[in-house]
mmCIF file of C-alpha atoms and ligand atoms in Angstrom:
data_model
loop_
_atom_site.group_PDB
_atom_site.id
_atom_site.type_symbol
_atom_site.label_atom_id
_atom_site.label_comp_id
_atom_site.label_asym_id
_atom_site.label_seq_id
_atom_site.Cartn_x
_atom_site.Cartn_y
_atom_site.Cartn_z
ATOM 1 C CA UNK A 1 -30.268 13.826 -7.292
ATOM 2 C CA UNK A 2 -29.545 10.236 -6.380
ATOM 3 C CA UNK A 3 -26.916 7.895 -7.800
ATOM 4 C CA UNK A 4 -26.793 4.339 -6.532
ATOM 5 C CA UNK A 5 -24.373 1.491 -7.279
ATOM 6 C CA UNK A 6 -25.792 -2.014 -7.112
ATOM 7 C CA UNK A 7 -22.826 -4.411 -6.986
ATOM 8 C CA UNK A 8 -25.069 -7.482 -7.251
ATOM 9 C CA UNK A 9 -22.856 -10.604 -6.829
ATOM 10 C CA UNK A 10 -19.651 -8.700 -7.647
ATOM 11 C CA UNK A 11 -16.797 -7.427 -5.523
ATOM 12 C CA UNK A 12 -15.317 -8.876 -2.379
ATOM 13 C CA UNK A 13 -14.880 -7.351 1.045
ATOM 14 C CA UNK A 14 -11.361 -6.236 0.100
ATOM 15 C CA UNK A 15 -12.319 -4.764 -3.258
ATOM 16 C CA UNK A 16 -15.344 -2.993 -1.778
ATOM 17 C CA UNK A 17 -13.082 -1.363 0.767
ATOM 18 C CA UNK A 18 -10.739 -0.218 -1.984
ATOM 19 C CA UNK A 19 -13.635 1.007 -4.137
ATOM 20 C CA UNK A 20 -15.036 3.086 -1.281
ATOM 21 C CA UNK A 21 -11.596 4.486 -0.523
ATOM 22 C CA UNK A 22 -11.286 5.652 -4.133
ATOM 23 C CA UNK A 23 -14.813 7.013 -4.077
ATOM 24 C CA UNK A 24 -13.718 9.519 -1.443
ATOM 25 C CA UNK A 25 -11.347 11.021 -4.005
ATOM 26 C CA UNK A 26 -14.095 11.511 -6.559
ATOM 27 C CA UNK A 27 -15.506 15.048 -6.301
ATOM 28 C CA UNK A 28 -19.274 15.073 -6.111
ATOM 29 C CA UNK A 29 -21.865 17.824 -6.386
ATOM 30 C CA UNK A 30 -23.396 18.862 -3.051
ATOM 31 C CA UNK A 31 -26.920 17.959 -4.003
ATOM 32 C CA UNK A 32 -26.007 14.427 -5.102
ATOM 33 C CA UNK A 33 -26.803 11.591 -2.707
ATOM 34 C CA UNK A 34 -24.628 8.535 -3.252
ATOM 35 C CA UNK A 35 -25.550 4.989 -2.292
ATOM 36 C CA UNK A 36 -23.529 1.786 -2.624
ATOM 37 C CA UNK A 37 -25.050 -1.670 -2.256
ATOM 38 C CA UNK A 38 -22.242 -4.227 -1.832
ATOM 39 C CA UNK A 39 -22.834 -7.962 -1.345
ATOM 40 C CA UNK A 40 -23.690 -9.074 2.202
ATOM 41 C CA UNK A 41 -20.160 -10.262 2.949
ATOM 42 C CA UNK A 42 -18.803 -6.770 2.343
ATOM 43 C CA UNK A 43 -21.269 -4.925 4.573
ATOM 44 C CA UNK A 44 -19.474 -2.822 7.136
ATOM 45 C CA UNK A 45 -19.182 0.705 8.460
ATOM 46 C CA UNK A 46 -17.190 2.712 5.907
ATOM 47 C CA UNK A 47 -15.970 6.281 5.863
ATOM 48 C CA UNK A 48 -16.880 8.392 2.887
ATOM 49 C CA UNK A 49 -19.608 10.091 0.933
ATOM 50 C CA UNK A 50 -21.810 7.067 0.173
ATOM 51 C CA UNK A 51 -24.588 5.582 2.239
ATOM 52 C CA UNK A 52 -24.127 1.818 2.373
ATOM 53 C CA UNK A 53 -27.164 -0.356 1.872
ATOM 54 C CA UNK A 54 -28.049 -4.040 1.535
ATOM 55 C CA UNK A 55 -29.296 -5.565 -1.714
ATOM 56 C CA UNK A 56 -32.006 -7.534 0.067
ATOM 57 C CA UNK A 57 -32.982 -8.769 3.540
ATOM 58 C CA UNK A 58 -35.559 -10.986 5.107
ATOM 59 C CA UNK A 59 -38.375 -9.379 7.047
ATOM 60 C CA UNK A 60 -37.515 -10.548 10.553
ATOM 61 C CA UNK A 61 -35.101 -9.585 13.285
ATOM 62 C CA UNK A 62 -33.469 -13.024 13.489
ATOM 63 C CA UNK A 63 -34.511 -16.673 13.368
ATOM 64 C CA UNK A 64 -34.424 -19.952 11.492
ATOM 65 C CA UNK A 65 -34.166 -18.627 7.935
ATOM 66 C CA UNK A 66 -31.217 -20.425 6.378
ATOM 67 C CA UNK A 67 -29.307 -18.313 3.910
ATOM 68 C CA UNK A 68 -31.004 -15.066 4.864
ATOM 69 C CA UNK A 69 -29.963 -12.019 6.828
ATOM 70 C CA UNK A 70 -32.311 -9.857 8.853
ATOM 71 C CA UNK A 71 -32.457 -6.816 11.059
ATOM 72 C CA UNK A 72 -29.943 -8.108 13.611
ATOM 73 C CA UNK A 73 -27.231 -8.544 10.968
ATOM 74 C CA UNK A 74 -27.949 -5.168 9.356
ATOM 75 C CA UNK A 75 -27.944 -3.373 12.687
ATOM 76 C CA UNK A 76 -24.404 -4.561 13.427
ATOM 77 C CA UNK A 77 -23.168 -2.285 10.642
ATOM 78 C CA UNK A 78 -25.698 0.496 11.082
ATOM 79 C CA UNK A 79 -27.377 -0.362 7.766
ATOM 80 C CA UNK A 80 -30.748 1.338 7.348
ATOM 81 C CA UNK A 81 -31.047 1.252 3.552
ATOM 82 C CA UNK A 82 -32.296 -1.633 1.414
ATOM 83 C CA UNK A 83 -33.155 -2.596 -2.131
ATOM 84 C CA UNK A 84 -36.388 -4.561 -2.348
ATOM 85 C CA UNK A 85 -38.216 -6.057 -5.289
ATOM 86 C CA UNK A 86 -35.260 -6.070 -7.678
ATOM 87 C CA UNK A 87 -36.150 -7.929 -10.868
ATOM 88 C CA UNK A 88 -33.385 -10.469 -10.280
ATOM 89 C CA UNK A 89 -34.988 -11.331 -6.916
ATOM 90 C CA UNK A 90 -38.395 -11.514 -8.538
ATOM 91 C CA UNK A 91 -37.500 -13.432 -11.685
ATOM 92 C CA UNK A 92 -34.364 -15.457 -10.901
ATOM 93 C CA UNK A 93 -35.229 -16.319 -7.317
ATOM 94 C CA UNK A 94 -38.995 -16.387 -7.563
ATOM 95 C CA UNK A 95 -39.807 -13.816 -4.898
ATOM 96 C CA UNK A 96 -43.544 -13.277 -4.820
ATOM 97 C CA UNK A 97 -45.233 -9.923 -4.420
ATOM 98 C CA UNK A 98 -46.570 -11.156 -1.106
ATOM 99 C CA UNK A 99 -43.067 -11.863 0.222
ATOM 100 C CA UNK A 100 -41.728 -8.537 -1.043
ATOM 101 C CA UNK A 101 -44.645 -6.641 0.515
ATOM 102 C CA UNK A 102 -44.017 -8.435 3.824
ATOM 103 C CA UNK A 103 -40.359 -7.372 3.775
ATOM 104 C CA UNK A 104 -41.381 -3.844 2.851
ATOM 105 C CA UNK A 105 -43.819 -3.603 5.766
ATOM 106 C CA UNK A 106 -41.230 -4.946 8.208
ATOM 107 C CA UNK A 107 -38.474 -2.500 7.215
ATOM 108 C CA UNK A 108 -40.861 0.412 6.782
ATOM 109 C CA UNK A 109 -41.924 -0.128 10.383
ATOM 110 C CA UNK A 110 -38.260 0.271 11.312
ATOM 111 C CA UNK A 111 -37.758 3.454 9.322
ATOM 112 C CA UNK A 112 -35.496 2.059 6.585
ATOM 113 C CA UNK A 113 -34.860 3.877 3.314
ATOM 114 C CA UNK A 114 -36.192 1.455 0.723
ATOM 115 C CA UNK A 115 -35.187 1.444 -2.951
ATOM 116 C CA UNK A 116 -38.202 -0.330 -4.304
ATOM 117 C CA UNK A 117 -37.828 -1.708 -7.839
ATOM 118 C CA UNK A 118 -40.511 -2.263 -10.435
ATOM 119 C CA UNK A 119 -40.249 -2.989 -14.129
ATOM 120 C CA UNK A 120 -41.941 -4.878 -16.923
ATOM 121 C CA UNK A 121 -40.607 -7.785 -18.968
ATOM 122 C CA UNK A 122 -40.218 -7.500 -22.759
ATOM 123 C CA UNK A 123 -43.245 -9.693 -23.221
ATOM 124 C CA UNK A 124 -45.401 -7.328 -21.178
ATOM 125 C CA UNK A 125 -44.036 -4.291 -23.014
ATOM 126 C CA UNK A 126 -44.872 -5.854 -26.359
ATOM 127 C CA UNK A 127 -48.390 -6.665 -25.178
ATOM 128 C CA UNK A 128 -48.720 -3.068 -24.000
ATOM 129 C CA UNK A 129 -49.917 -4.001 -20.567
ATOM 130 C CA UNK A 130 -47.268 -2.130 -18.632
ATOM 131 C CA UNK A 131 -49.364 -0.132 -16.178
ATOM 132 C CA UNK A 132 -51.335 -3.111 -14.934
ATOM 133 C CA UNK A 133 -48.099 -5.075 -14.487
ATOM 134 C CA UNK A 134 -46.444 -2.272 -12.521
ATOM 135 C CA UNK A 135 -49.518 -1.826 -10.351
ATOM 136 C CA UNK A 136 -49.338 -5.510 -9.421
ATOM 137 C CA UNK A 137 -45.691 -4.995 -8.404
ATOM 138 C CA UNK A 138 -46.798 -2.180 -6.125
ATOM 139 C CA UNK A 139 -49.486 -4.184 -4.387
ATOM 140 C CA UNK A 140 -49.174 -3.959 -0.618
ATOM 141 C CA UNK A 141 -46.585 -1.155 -0.840
ATOM 142 C CA UNK A 142 -47.219 2.106 1.011
ATOM 143 C CA UNK A 143 -46.554 4.670 -1.722
ATOM 144 C CA UNK A 144 -46.738 7.510 0.760
ATOM 145 C CA UNK A 145 -43.940 6.131 2.923
ATOM 146 C CA UNK A 146 -41.377 8.874 3.441
ATOM 147 C CA UNK A 147 -38.435 6.459 3.224
ATOM 148 C CA UNK A 148 -39.509 5.153 -0.174
ATOM 149 C CA UNK A 149 -37.534 5.635 -3.389
ATOM 150 C CA UNK A 150 -39.007 3.934 -6.451
ATOM 151 C CA UNK A 151 -36.702 2.618 -9.161
ATOM 152 C CA UNK A 152 -38.199 1.916 -12.565
ATOM 153 C CA UNK A 153 -36.086 -0.834 -14.072
ATOM 154 C CA UNK A 154 -37.452 -2.505 -17.200
ATOM 155 C CA UNK A 155 -36.254 -6.108 -17.088
ATOM 156 C CA UNK A 156 -35.231 -6.091 -20.748
ATOM 157 C CA UNK A 157 -32.878 -3.166 -20.139
ATOM 158 C CA UNK A 158 -31.065 -4.626 -17.133
ATOM 159 C CA UNK A 159 -27.560 -5.856 -17.859
ATOM 160 C CA UNK A 160 -28.238 -5.898 -21.590
ATOM 161 C CA UNK A 161 -26.444 -2.715 -22.587
ATOM 162 C CA UNK A 162 -29.746 -1.575 -24.090
ATOM 163 C CA UNK A 163 -31.249 1.216 -22.029
ATOM 164 C CA UNK A 164 -34.895 2.158 -22.422
ATOM 165 C CA UNK A 165 -35.488 5.139 -24.724
ATOM 166 C CA UNK A 166 -36.136 8.568 -23.255
ATOM 167 C CA UNK A 167 -39.777 8.513 -24.309
ATOM 168 C CA UNK A 168 -40.329 5.083 -22.793
ATOM 169 C CA UNK A 169 -38.834 6.144 -19.479
ATOM 170 C CA UNK A 170 -40.707 9.430 -19.463
ATOM 171 C CA UNK A 171 -44.020 7.711 -20.011
ATOM 172 C CA UNK A 172 -43.577 5.251 -17.166
ATOM 173 C CA UNK A 173 -42.234 7.881 -14.762
ATOM 174 C CA UNK A 174 -45.256 10.070 -15.549
ATOM 175 C CA UNK A 175 -47.494 7.132 -14.682
ATOM 176 C CA UNK A 176 -45.613 6.471 -11.437
ATOM 177 C CA UNK A 177 -45.926 10.155 -10.551
ATOM 178 C CA UNK A 178 -49.679 9.743 -10.534
ATOM 179 C CA UNK A 179 -49.240 7.130 -7.813
ATOM 180 C CA UNK A 180 -46.543 8.567 -5.561
ATOM 181 C CA UNK A 181 -44.773 11.804 -4.820
ATOM 182 C CA UNK A 182 -41.627 10.025 -3.673
ATOM 183 C CA UNK A 183 -38.401 10.247 -5.784
ATOM 184 C CA UNK A 184 -38.314 8.133 -8.934
ATOM 185 C CA UNK A 185 -35.154 6.622 -10.357
ATOM 186 C CA UNK A 186 -34.403 4.866 -13.612
ATOM 187 C CA UNK A 187 -32.261 1.736 -13.826
ATOM 188 C CA UNK A 188 -31.253 -0.459 -16.768
ATOM 189 C CA UNK A 189 -27.962 -0.097 -18.657
ATOM 190 C CA UNK A 190 -27.229 3.355 -17.258
ATOM 191 C CA UNK A 191 -23.632 4.325 -18.063
ATOM 192 C CA UNK A 192 -21.435 7.418 -18.392
ATOM 193 C CA UNK A 193 -22.553 7.817 -22.029
ATOM 194 C CA UNK A 194 -26.279 8.085 -21.264
ATOM 195 C CA UNK A 195 -26.564 9.324 -17.687
ATOM 196 C CA UNK A 196 -27.034 12.968 -18.610
ATOM 197 C CA UNK A 197 -29.829 12.197 -21.036
ATOM 198 C CA UNK A 198 -31.527 10.072 -18.411
ATOM 199 C CA UNK A 199 -31.144 12.704 -15.706
ATOM 200 C CA UNK A 200 -32.801 15.278 -17.948
ATOM 201 C CA UNK A 201 -35.946 13.211 -18.283
ATOM 202 C CA UNK A 202 -38.876 14.841 -16.583
ATOM 203 C CA UNK A 203 -39.675 13.239 -13.246
ATOM 204 C CA UNK A 204 -36.331 11.452 -12.961
ATOM 205 C CA UNK A 205 -34.498 12.050 -9.667
ATOM 206 C CA UNK A 206 -31.594 9.725 -10.266
ATOM 207 C CA UNK A 207 -30.302 6.337 -11.340
ATOM 208 C CA UNK A 208 -29.771 2.866 -9.941
ATOM 209 C CA UNK A 209 -26.743 1.470 -11.744
ATOM 210 C CA UNK A 210 -25.508 -2.105 -11.969
ATOM 211 C CA UNK A 211 -22.789 -3.022 -14.490
ATOM 212 C CA UNK A 212 -21.412 0.480 -15.074
ATOM 213 C CA UNK A 213 -20.999 1.035 -11.327
ATOM 214 C CA UNK A 214 -18.708 -1.910 -10.687
ATOM 215 C CA UNK A 215 -15.565 -0.111 -11.812
ATOM 216 C CA UNK A 216 -14.893 2.888 -9.629
ATOM 217 C CA UNK A 217 -13.538 4.845 -12.622
ATOM 218 C CA UNK A 218 -16.834 4.464 -14.436
ATOM 219 C CA UNK A 219 -18.930 5.272 -11.343
ATOM 220 C CA UNK A 220 -16.809 8.340 -10.731
ATOM 221 C CA UNK A 221 -17.267 9.375 -14.358
ATOM 222 C CA UNK A 222 -21.031 9.258 -13.864
ATOM 223 C CA UNK A 223 -20.706 11.429 -10.780
ATOM 224 C CA UNK A 224 -18.739 13.926 -12.889
ATOM 225 C CA UNK A 225 -21.405 13.869 -15.586
ATOM 226 C CA UNK A 226 -24.043 14.628 -12.990
ATOM 227 C CA UNK A 227 -21.928 17.495 -11.772
ATOM 228 C CA UNK A 228 -21.992 19.027 -15.238
ATOM 229 C CA UNK A 229 -25.788 19.002 -15.420
HETATM 230 P P1 PGA B 301 -27.507 -2.647 -15.106
HETATM 231 O O1 PGA B 301 -28.341 -3.088 -13.792
HETATM 232 O O2 PGA B 301 -27.072 -1.236 -14.863
HETATM 233 O O3 PGA B 301 -26.397 -3.607 -15.198
HETATM 234 O O4 PGA B 301 -28.458 -2.725 -16.253
HETATM 235 C C1 PGA B 301 -29.243 -2.223 -13.180
HETATM 236 C C2 PGA B 301 -29.863 -2.887 -11.979
HETATM 237 O O5 PGA B 301 -30.111 -4.084 -12.026
HETATM 238 O O6 PGA B 301 -30.095 -2.233 -10.944
#
């Protein structure tokens, strides 16, 4: 089982440190892998049960890429885990599939664990063209890569408080299972109240959580709920 906290543009260096200190006091089941993705400015080496990852990175070691960080900056803190293809990168910042695939290839080459996100918009869901849309988001991605973790995150469920229904998640995960044997996560309004239901969905190996992960109490509650499964 995997539980990952995506801080997005929340938390500071100081509050991340405090969060991770409190996380050490939260009992977790042995078979649960924890990941925390703080903002760039809070990346560091931290003690504790969670693997620290970056929310994004450019596919180069270093260079003239204003506003980006690359392998050199990640290496300083021993970071070898990344989120790529998050819908906010795709839709708010216009990242193309070509750019995402380039980043993927670069960090795959360097053995990174990559949380690779895919998910349809509401418009696509209503048109019923989900599979084709997801396939396009997987173009250029090595689905056999052993460091790959795929997160299914429907755009309309992210940050809206409205999680996808069990059946909807199950259907997409079943489709993704025909493409890859790597772990599949669900993300989109996961919270303490629905995490157990989501974890019981066939094919679901864990959750990528935004909003409900920002308060340590709520993240810890989800860890407890996973313990009870
Ligand atoms: P949310 O975000 O939990 O706030 O819906 C999930 C994500 O974007 O990874």
